[in-house]
Tab-separated table of C-alpha atoms in Angstrom:
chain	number	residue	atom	x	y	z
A	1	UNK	CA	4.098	-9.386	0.650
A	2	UNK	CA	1.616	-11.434	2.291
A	3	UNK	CA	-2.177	-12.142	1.559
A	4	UNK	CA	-3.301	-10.209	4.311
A	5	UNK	CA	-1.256	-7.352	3.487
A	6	UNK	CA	-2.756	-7.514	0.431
A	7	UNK	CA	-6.316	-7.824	1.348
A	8	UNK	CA	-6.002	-4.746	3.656
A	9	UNK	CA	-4.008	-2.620	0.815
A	10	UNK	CA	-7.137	-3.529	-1.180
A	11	UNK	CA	-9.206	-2.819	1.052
A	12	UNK	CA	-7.704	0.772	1.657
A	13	UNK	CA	-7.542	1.247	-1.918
A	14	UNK	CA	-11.370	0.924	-2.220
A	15	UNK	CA	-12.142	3.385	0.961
A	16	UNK	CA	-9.506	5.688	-0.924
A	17	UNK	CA	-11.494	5.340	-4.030
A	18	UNK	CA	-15.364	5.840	-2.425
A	19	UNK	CA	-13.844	9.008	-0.449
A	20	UNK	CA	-12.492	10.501	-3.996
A	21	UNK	CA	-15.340	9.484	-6.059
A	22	UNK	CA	-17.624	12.758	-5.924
A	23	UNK	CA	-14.787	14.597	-6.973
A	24	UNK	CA	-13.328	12.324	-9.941
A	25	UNK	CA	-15.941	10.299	-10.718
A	26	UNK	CA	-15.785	5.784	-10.285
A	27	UNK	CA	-12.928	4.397	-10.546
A	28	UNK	CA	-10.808	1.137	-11.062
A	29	UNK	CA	-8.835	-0.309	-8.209
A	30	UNK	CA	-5.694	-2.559	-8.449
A	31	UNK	CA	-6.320	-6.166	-6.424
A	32	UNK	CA	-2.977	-7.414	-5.713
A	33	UNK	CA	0.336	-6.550	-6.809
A	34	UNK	CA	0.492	-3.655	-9.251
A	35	UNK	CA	3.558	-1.297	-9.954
A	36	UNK	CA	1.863	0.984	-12.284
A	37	UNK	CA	-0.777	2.937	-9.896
A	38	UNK	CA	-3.340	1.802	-7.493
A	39	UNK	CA	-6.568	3.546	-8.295
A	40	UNK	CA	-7.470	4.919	-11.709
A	41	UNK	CA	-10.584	7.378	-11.537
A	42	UNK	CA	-12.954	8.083	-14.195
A	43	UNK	CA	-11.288	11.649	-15.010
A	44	UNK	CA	-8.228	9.917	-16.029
A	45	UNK	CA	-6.510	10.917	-13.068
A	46	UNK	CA	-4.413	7.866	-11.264
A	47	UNK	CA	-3.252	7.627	-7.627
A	48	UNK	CA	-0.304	5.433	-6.162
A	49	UNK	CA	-2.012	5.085	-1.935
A	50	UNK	CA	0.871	4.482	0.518
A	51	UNK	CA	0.698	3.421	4.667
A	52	UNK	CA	3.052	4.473	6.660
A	53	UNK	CA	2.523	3.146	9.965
A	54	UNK	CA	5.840	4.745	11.708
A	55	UNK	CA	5.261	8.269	10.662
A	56	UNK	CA	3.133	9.248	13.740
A	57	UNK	CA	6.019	8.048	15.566
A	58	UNK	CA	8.721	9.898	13.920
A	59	UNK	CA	7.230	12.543	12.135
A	60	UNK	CA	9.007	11.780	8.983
A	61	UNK	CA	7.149	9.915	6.165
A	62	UNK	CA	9.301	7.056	4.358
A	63	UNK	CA	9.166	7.128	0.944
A	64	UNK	CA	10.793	3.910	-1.170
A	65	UNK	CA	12.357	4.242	-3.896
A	66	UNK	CA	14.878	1.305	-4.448
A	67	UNK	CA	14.975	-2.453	-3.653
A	68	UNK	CA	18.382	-3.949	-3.263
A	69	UNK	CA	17.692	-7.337	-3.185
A	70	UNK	CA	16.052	-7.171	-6.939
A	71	UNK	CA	17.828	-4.369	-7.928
A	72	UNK	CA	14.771	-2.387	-9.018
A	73	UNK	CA	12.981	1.243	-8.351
A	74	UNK	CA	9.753	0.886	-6.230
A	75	UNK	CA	7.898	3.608	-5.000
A	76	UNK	CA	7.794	6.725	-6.283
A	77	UNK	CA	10.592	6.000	-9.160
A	78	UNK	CA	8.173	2.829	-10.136
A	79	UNK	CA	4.342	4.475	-9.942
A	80	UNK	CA	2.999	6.436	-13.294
A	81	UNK	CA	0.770	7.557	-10.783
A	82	UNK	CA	-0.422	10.890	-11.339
A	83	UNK	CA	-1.103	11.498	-7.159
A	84	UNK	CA	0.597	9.803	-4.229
A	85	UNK	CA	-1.507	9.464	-1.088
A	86	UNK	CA	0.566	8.965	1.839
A	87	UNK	CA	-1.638	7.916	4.777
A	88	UNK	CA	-0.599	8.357	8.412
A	89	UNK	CA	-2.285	6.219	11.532
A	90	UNK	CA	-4.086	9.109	12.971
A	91	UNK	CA	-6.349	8.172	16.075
A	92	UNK	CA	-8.849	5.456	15.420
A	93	UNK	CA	-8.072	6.800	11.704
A	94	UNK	CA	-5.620	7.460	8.855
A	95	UNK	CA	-4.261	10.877	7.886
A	96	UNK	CA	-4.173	11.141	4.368
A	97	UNK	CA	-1.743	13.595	2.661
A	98	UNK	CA	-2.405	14.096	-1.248
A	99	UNK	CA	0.195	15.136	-3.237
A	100	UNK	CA	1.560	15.326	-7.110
A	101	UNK	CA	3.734	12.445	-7.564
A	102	UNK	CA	6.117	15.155	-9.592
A	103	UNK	CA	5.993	17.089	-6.931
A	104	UNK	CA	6.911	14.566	-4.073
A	105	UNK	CA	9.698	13.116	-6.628
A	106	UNK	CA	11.266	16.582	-6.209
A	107	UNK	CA	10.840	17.068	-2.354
A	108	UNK	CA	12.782	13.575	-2.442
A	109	UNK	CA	15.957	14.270	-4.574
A	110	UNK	CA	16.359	17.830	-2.726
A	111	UNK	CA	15.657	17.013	0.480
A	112	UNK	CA	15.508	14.071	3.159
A	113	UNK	CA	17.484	11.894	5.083
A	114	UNK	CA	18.263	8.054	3.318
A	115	UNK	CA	17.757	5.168	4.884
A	116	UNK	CA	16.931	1.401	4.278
A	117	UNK	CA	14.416	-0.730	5.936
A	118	UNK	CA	11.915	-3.232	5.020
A	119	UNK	CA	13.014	-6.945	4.521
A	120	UNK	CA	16.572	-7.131	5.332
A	121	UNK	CA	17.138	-3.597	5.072
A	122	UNK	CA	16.746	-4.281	1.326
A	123	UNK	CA	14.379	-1.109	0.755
A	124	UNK	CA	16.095	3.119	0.070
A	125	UNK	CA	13.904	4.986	1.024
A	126	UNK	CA	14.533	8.899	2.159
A	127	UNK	CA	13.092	10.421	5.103
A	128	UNK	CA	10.666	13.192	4.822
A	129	UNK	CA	9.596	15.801	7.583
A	130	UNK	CA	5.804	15.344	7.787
A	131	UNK	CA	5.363	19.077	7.878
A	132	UNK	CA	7.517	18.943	4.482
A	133	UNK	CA	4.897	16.350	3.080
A	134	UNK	CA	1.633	19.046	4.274
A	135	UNK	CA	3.783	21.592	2.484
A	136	UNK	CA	3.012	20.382	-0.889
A	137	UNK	CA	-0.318	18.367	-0.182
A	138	UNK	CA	-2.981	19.361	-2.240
A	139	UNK	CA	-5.347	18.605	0.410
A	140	UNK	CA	-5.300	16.212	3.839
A	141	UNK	CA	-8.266	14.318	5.230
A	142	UNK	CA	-8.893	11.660	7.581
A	143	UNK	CA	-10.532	8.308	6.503
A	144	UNK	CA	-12.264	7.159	9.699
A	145	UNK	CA	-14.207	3.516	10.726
A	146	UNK	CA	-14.074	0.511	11.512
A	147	UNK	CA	-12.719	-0.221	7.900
A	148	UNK	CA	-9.127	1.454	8.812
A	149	UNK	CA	-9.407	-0.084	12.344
A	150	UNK	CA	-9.108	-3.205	10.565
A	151	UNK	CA	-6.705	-2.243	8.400
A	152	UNK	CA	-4.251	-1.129	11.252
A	153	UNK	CA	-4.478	-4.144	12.673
């Protein structure tokens, strides 16, 4: 991945984290590279926060699971997370979908289309209807600003 993909994941990760932080308290937030979870809030709970920038586009959110190349899980067979956020380009904002990372691991083995992509088709991923993925949200919101302009840039 490159720096500025990181800095804008980081970034994200610390709007993510001021949005949830009335409800779960501060929190800790992953710089960098880190397959365990992204955010860790006060309550304990930890959250895995994923862009998918082609959803809007094909109303299906990709969600990695495998890297062929390294021959490794990713995604939602690497994160402990306890939530997965799945953000959508929505608008001059994101869409974000929260959901139980057990839950989300189940919509994925019963359901969904496979497909690679990524670096030389090197990341499985399966295919998700978006109106699947607002199924078993707990909640959606939309993170707004010139923050997430930046990021989708």
């Amino acid at each position: 991945m490159q720096a500025n993909s990181y800095l804008n994941a980081d970034i994200l990760q610390c709007s993510v984290a001021r949005h949830y932080e009335g409800e779960h308290g501060a929190s800790v937030v992953s710089v960098g590279f880190a397959p365990r979870w992204d955010i860790q809030f006060k309550d304990g709970k930890t959250m895995e926060v994923k862009v998918d920038s082609l959803a809007a586009q094909t109303y299906n959110a990709a969600v990695e699971y495998w890297d062929t190349r390294r021959n490794k899980a990713t995604g939602i067979l690497e994160t402990e997370a306890d939530l997965w956020l799945h953000c959508v380009p929505e608008g001059s904002g994101l869409r974000c979908y929260e959901i139980p990372r057990t839950k989300l691991l189940k919509l994925c083995i019963e359901a969904g289309q496979l497909r690679t992509g990524g670096d030389f088709d090197a990341s499985c991923m399966k295919l998700i209807p978006l109106q699947e993925i607002k199924k078993i949200s707990n909640t959606e919101f939309v993170l707004n600003g010139k923050l997430v302009d930046f990021i989708r840039s």
